[in-house]
Coordinates of C-alpha atoms and ligand atoms in Angstrom, one line a residue:
X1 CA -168.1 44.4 119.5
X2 CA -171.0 44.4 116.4
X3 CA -170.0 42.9 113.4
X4 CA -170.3 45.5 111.5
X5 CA -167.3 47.4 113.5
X6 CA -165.4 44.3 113.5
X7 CA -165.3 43.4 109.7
X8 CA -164.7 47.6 110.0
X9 CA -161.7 47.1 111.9
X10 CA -160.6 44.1 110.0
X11 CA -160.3 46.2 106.7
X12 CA -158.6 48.8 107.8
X13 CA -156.0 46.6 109.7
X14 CA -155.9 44.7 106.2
X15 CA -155.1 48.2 104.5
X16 CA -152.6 49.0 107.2
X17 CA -150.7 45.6 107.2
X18 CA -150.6 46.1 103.2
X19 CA -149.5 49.4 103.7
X20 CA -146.9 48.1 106.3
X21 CA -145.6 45.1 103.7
X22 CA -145.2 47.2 101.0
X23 CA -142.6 49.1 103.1
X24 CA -140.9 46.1 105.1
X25 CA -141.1 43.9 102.3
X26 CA -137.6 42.3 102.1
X27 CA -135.6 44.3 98.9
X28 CA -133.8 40.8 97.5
X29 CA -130.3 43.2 97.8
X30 CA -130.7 43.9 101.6
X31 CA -130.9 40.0 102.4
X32 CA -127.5 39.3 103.8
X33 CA -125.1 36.2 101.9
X34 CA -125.8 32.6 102.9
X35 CA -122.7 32.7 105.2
X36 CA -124.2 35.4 107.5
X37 CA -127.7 34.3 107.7
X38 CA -126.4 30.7 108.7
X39 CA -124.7 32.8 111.7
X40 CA -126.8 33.6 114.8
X41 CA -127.3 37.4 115.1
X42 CA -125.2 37.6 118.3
X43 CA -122.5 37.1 116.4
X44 CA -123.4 39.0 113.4
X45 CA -124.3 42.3 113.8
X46 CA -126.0 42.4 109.7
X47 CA -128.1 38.9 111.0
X48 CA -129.4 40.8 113.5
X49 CA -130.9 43.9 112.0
X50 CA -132.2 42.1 109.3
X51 CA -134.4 39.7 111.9
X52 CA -135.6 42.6 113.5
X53 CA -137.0 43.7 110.0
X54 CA -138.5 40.1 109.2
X55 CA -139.6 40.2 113.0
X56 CA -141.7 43.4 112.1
X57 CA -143.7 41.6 110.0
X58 CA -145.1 39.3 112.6
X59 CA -148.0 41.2 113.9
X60 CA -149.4 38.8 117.2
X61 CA -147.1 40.0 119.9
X62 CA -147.4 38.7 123.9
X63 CA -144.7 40.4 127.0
X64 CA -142.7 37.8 128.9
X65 CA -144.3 37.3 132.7
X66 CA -140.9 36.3 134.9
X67 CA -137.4 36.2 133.6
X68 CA -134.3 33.7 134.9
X69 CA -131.5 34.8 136.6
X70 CA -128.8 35.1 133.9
X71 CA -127.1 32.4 132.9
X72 CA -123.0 31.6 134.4
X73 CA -121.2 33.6 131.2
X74 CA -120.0 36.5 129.5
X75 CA -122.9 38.9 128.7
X76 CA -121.5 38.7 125.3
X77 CA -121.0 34.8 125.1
X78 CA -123.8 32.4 123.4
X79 CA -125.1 30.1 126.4
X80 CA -127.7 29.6 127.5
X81 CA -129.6 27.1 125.2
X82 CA -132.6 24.8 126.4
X83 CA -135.0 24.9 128.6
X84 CA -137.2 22.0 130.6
X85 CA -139.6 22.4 133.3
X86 CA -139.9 19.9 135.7
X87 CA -143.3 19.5 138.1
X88 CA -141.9 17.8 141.3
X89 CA -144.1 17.5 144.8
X90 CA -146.7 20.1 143.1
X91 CA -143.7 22.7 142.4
X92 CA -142.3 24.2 139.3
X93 CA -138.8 24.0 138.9
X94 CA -137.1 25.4 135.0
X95 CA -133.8 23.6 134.1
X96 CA -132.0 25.6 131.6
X97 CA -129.1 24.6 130.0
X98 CA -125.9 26.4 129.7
X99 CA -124.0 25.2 126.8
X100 CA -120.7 26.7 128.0
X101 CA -121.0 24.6 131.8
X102 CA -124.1 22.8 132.5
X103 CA -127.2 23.1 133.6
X104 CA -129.3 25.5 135.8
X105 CA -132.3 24.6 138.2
X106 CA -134.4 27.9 138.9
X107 CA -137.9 28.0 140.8
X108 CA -140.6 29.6 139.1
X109 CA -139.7 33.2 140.2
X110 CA -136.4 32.4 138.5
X111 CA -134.1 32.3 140.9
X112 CA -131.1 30.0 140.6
X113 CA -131.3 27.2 143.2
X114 CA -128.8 24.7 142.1
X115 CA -125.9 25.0 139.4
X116 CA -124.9 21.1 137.8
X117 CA -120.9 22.1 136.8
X118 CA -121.2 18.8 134.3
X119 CA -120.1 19.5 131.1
X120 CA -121.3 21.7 127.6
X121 CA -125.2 20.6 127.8
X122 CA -126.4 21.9 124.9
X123 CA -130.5 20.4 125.0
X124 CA -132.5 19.6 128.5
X125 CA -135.4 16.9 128.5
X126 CA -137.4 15.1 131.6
X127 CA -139.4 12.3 132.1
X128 CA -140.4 9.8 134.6
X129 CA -139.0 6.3 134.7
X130 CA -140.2 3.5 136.4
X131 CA -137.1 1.0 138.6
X132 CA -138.6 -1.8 140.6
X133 CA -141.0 -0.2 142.9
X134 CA -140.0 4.1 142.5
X135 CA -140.6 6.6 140.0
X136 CA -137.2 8.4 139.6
X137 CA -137.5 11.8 137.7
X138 CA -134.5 12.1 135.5
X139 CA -133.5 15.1 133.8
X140 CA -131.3 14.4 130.4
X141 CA -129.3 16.5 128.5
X142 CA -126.7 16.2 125.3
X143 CA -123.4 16.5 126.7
X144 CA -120.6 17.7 123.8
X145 CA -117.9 17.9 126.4
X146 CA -117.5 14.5 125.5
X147 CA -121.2 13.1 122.9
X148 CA -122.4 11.9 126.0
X149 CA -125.7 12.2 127.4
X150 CA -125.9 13.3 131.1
X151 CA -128.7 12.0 133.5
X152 CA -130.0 13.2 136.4
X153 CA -131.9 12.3 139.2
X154 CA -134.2 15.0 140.2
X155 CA -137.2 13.8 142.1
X156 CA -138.2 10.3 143.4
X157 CA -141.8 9.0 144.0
X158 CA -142.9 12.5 143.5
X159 CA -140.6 14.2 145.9
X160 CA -137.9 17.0 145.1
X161 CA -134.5 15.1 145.9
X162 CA -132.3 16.6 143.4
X163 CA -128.7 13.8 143.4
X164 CA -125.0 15.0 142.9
X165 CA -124.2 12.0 140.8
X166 CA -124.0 12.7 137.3
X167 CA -125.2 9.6 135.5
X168 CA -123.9 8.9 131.6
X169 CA -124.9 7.4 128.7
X170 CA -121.5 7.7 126.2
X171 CA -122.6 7.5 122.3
X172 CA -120.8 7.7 119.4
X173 CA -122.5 10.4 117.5
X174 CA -119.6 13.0 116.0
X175 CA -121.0 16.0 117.5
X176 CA -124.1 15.5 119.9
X177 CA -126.7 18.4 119.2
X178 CA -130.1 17.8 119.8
X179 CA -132.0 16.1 122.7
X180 CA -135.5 15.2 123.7
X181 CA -136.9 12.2 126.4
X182 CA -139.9 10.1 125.6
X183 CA -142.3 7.9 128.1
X184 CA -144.2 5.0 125.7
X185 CA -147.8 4.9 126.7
X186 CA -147.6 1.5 125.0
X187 CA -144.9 -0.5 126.7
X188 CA -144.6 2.5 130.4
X189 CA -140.7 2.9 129.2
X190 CA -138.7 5.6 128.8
X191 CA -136.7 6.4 125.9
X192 CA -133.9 9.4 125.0
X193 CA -133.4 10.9 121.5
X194 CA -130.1 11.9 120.8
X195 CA -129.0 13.5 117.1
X196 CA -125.6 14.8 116.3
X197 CA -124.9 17.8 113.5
X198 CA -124.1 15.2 110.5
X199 CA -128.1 14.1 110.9
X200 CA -127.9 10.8 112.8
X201 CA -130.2 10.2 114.9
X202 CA -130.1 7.8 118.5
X203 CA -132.6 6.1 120.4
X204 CA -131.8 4.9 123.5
X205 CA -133.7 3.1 126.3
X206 CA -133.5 4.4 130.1
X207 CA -132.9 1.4 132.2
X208 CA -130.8 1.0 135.5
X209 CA -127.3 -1.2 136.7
X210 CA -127.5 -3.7 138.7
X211 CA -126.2 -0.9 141.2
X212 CA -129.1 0.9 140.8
X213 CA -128.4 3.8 138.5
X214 CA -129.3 4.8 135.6
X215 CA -127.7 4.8 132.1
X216 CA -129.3 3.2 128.6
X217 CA -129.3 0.8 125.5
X218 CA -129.4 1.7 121.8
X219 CA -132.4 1.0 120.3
X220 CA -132.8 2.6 117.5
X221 CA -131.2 4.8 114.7
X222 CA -133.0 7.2 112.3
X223 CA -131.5 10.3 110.0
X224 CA -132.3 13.2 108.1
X225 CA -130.4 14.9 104.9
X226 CA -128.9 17.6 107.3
X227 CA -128.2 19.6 110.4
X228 CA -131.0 19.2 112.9
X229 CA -131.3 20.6 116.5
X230 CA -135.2 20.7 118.3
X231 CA -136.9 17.6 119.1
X232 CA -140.0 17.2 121.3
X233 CA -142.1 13.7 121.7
X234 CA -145.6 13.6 122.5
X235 CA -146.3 11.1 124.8
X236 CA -149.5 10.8 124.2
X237 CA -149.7 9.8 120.1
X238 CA -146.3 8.1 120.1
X239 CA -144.8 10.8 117.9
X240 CA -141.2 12.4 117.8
X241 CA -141.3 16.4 116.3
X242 CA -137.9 16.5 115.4
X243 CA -136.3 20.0 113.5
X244 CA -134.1 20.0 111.0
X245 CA -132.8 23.7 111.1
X246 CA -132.7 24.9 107.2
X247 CA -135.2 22.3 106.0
X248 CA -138.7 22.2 108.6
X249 CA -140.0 19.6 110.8
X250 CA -140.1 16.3 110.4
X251 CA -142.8 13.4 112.2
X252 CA -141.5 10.7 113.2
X253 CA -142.6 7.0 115.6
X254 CA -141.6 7.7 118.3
X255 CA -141.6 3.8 119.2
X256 CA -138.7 1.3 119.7
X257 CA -140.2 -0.3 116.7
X258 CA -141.7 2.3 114.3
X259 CA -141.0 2.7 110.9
X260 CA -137.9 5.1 110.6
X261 CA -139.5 6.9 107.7
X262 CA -140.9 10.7 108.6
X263 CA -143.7 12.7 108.2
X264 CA -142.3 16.1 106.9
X265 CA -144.7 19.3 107.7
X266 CA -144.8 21.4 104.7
X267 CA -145.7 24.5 106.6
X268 CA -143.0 24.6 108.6
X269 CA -140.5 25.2 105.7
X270 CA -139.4 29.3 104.6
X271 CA -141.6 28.9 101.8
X272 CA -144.4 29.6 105.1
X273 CA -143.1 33.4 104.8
X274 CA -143.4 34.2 108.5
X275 CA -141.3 31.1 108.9
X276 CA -137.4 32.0 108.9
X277 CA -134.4 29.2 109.7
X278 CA -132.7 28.3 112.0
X279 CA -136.3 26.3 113.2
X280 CA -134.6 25.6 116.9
X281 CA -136.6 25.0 120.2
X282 CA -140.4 22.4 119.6
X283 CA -142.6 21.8 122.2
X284 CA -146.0 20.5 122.9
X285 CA -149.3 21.9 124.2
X286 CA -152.3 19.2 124.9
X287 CA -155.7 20.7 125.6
X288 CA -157.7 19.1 128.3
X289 CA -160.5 19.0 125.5
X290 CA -158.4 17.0 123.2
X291 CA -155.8 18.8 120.0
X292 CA -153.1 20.8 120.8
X293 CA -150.3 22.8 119.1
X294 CA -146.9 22.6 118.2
X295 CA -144.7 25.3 118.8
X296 CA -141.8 25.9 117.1
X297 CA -138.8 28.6 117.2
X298 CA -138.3 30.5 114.1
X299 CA -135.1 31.5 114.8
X300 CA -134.2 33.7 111.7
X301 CA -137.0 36.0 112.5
X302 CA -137.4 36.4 116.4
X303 CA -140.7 34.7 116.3
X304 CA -142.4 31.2 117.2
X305 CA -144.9 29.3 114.6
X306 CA -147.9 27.6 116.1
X307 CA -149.0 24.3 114.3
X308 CA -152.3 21.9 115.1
X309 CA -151.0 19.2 116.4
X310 CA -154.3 16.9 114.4
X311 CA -154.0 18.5 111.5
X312 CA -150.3 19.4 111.2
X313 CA -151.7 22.8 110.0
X314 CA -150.1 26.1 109.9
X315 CA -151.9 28.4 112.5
X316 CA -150.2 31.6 113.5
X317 CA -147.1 33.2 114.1
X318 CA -146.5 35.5 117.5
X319 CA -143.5 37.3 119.0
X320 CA -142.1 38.3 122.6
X321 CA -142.4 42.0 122.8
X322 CA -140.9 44.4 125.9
X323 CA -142.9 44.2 128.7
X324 CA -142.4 46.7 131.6
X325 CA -140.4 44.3 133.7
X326 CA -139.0 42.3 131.4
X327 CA -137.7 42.8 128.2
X328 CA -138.3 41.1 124.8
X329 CA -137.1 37.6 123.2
X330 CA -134.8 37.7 120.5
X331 CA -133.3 34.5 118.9
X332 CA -134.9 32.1 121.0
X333 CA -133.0 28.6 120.7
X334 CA -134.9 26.0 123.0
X335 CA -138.1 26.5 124.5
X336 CA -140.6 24.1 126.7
X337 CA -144.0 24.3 127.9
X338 CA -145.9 22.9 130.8
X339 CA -149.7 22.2 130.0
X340 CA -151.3 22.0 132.9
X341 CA -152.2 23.8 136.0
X342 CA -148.5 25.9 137.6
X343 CA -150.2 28.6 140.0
X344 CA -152.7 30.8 140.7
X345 CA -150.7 33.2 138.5
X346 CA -150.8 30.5 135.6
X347 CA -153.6 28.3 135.6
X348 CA -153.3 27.0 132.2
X349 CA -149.7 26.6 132.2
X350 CA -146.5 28.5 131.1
X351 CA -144.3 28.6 127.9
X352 CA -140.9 28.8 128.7
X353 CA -138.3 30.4 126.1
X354 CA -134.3 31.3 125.9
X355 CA -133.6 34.9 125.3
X356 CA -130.8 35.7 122.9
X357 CA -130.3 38.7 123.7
X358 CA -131.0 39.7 127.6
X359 CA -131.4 43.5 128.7
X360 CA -132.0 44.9 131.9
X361 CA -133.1 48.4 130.9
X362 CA -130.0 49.5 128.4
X363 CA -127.9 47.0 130.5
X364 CA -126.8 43.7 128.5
X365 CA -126.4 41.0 130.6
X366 CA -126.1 37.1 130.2
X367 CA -128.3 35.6 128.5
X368 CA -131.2 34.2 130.4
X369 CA -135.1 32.4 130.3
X370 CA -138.4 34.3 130.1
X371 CA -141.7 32.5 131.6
X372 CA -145.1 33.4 129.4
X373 CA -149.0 32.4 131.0
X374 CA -150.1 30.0 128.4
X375 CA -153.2 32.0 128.2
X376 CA -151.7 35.4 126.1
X377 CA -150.7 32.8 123.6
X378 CA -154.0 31.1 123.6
X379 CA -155.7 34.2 122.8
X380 CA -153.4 34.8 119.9
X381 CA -154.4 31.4 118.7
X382 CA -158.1 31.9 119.2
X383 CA -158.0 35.6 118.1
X384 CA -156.8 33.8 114.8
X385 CA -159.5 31.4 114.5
X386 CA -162.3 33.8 115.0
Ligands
LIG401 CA1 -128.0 30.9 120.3
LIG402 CA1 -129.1 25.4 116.3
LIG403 CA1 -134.3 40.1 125.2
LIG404 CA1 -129.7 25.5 120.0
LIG405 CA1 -134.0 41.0 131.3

């Protein structure tokens, strides 16, 4: 397109998105009391309505590719919570967890192949971890049947060998919440974060019994001032992303030994308008030609905020409209992307996100996880930096 038509466009979009604030601009009387906004909108019917009307403000919009089989509960029940995705023998596999049972294991076409009975996993996380001569892939997740955290074996030496054994780690944080694995690039171990709804925060070391399986050591404690939830490490800089749900997110070393003091993003507080709390779900997306982006669930308004992972900079905002297939993301709590090569179909990797609020057609069902190609929210964040 010429220039000319473009910065054309561009105006005329500017009028129309002026034109569309001035009408969905938030009346200070319509935003619900602090008790229903801290409630998720599948519980509160005024929550919900009133992030569909925030939601409408975000303009950059992608359609979910593949959606999960729902997950084991009511269709009206809060469940299903976190996803991980896990590369194994060249395969995708999605864990999702099910915070009224366990976890679920689906291939990449979503169907359920495995169902772990173990307990009410509320975050999922997986990393590699090196025992004498194997890799073991171990897949973690925050237990609060009883503020344990649940490990399991899921591949060795790069094969798929899923184990029965659940594997635990007991902690004594009050109410274990939030849950994220981290491989050092400095000292090749593996590390779990663990954080509770009080704000503590647990770092433990992945190491093995004499017997051969795995469990872990304390290592390190950290906090914040209040509830937090979403945490993603990036393996390559040594940094922990963790959320604190009505504040932003906070940088912290992600090392044994790091300083325990964080790095607070200022964009990713509600004063950053097309940011609205709970922040829930983080993950990370490394470009093969170095930077990447955080992104981050914005709960409060059905949307995800993209940040530069150099800079720490604000970038863009996007949303999960109705496809033809499958249907839109509402009230996403954890999300997880792979960023590298999945299929033909997805060559530059997939986000993966919870759905709130899962339809088939008019039908409700449970809730469930929806797949996106990396590459529709790539071009939102390159249609933004034009
Ligand atoms: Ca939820
Ligand atoms: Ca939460
Ligand atoms: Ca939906
Ligand atoms: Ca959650
Ligand atoms: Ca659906």
């Amino acid at each position: 397109m010429k220039t000319k038509e473009k910065t054309l466009i561009g105006f005329f979009l500017m009028l129309a998105i002026a034109a569309c604030n001035l009408n969905n601009q938030t009346d200070e009387s319509q935003v619900p009391d602090k008790e229903t906004l801290m409630k998720e909108a599948w519980e509160d019917s005024v929550k919900y309505s009133y992030a569909v009307e925030l939601q409408s403000e975000i303009m950059n919009h992608v359609q979910a590719d593949i959606e999960t089989e729902p997950v084991q509960a009511g269709i009206n029940q809060d469940a299903a919570d976190d996803p991980a995705i896990l590369k194994i023998g060249g395969k995708i596999y999605i864990a999702g967890s099910n915070k009224r049972g366990g976890i679920h294991i689906y291939d990449l076409d979503g169907r359920q192949i495995k169902y772990y009975d173990i307990g009410l996993i509320n975050n999922v996380d997986a990393r590699n971890v090196i025992h004498k001569n194997d890799t073991f892939l171990i897949l973690g997740g925050s237990n609060r049947s009883n503020n344990s955290i649940s490990l399991l074996i899921m591949g060795v030496n790069n094969k798929y060998s899923p184990g029965e054994e659940v594997h635990s780690i007991p902690t004594d944080l009050g109410e274990i919440y939030g849950f994220c694995m981290y491989k050092s690039s400095k000292n090749g171990q593996t590390y779990a974060f663990a954080n509770c709804k009080s704000g503590r925060v647990q770092q433990w070391l992945i190491d093995f019994d004499p017997e051969g399986k795995p469990g872990g050591t304390e290592v390190r404690k950290m906090s914040v001032k209040s509830q937090p939830e979403g945490m993603v490490a990036d393996d390559s800089t040594g940094l922990l992303y963790l959320g604190e749900e009505w504040a932003g997110v906070h940088i912290f070393d992600a090392e044994p030994d790091g300083d325990i003091e964080s790095e607070f993003i200022e964009q990713s507080s509600s004063a950053n308008l097309n940011i609205s709390y709970d922040i829930e779900g983080l993950a990370i997306y490394r470009r093969d030609t170095g930077g990447g982006y955080l992104v981050v669930s914005s709960q409060g308004n059905f949307s995800y905020a993209v940040f530069d992972l150099e800079s720490n900079e604000y970038l863009t905002s996007f949303k999960i409209n109705d496809g033809e297939e499958v249907d839109g993301v509402e009230e996403t709590d954890g999300l997880d992307i792979y960023d590298g090569y999945v299929s033909e179909q997805f060559p530059e990797g997939i986000l993966v996100v919870q759905d709130g609020f899962n339809y088939d057609g008019k039908t409700k069902k449970a809730q469930n996880f929806k797949i996106i190609d990396w590459r529709k929210i790539q071009a939102v964040i390159d249609g933004m930096m034009e």
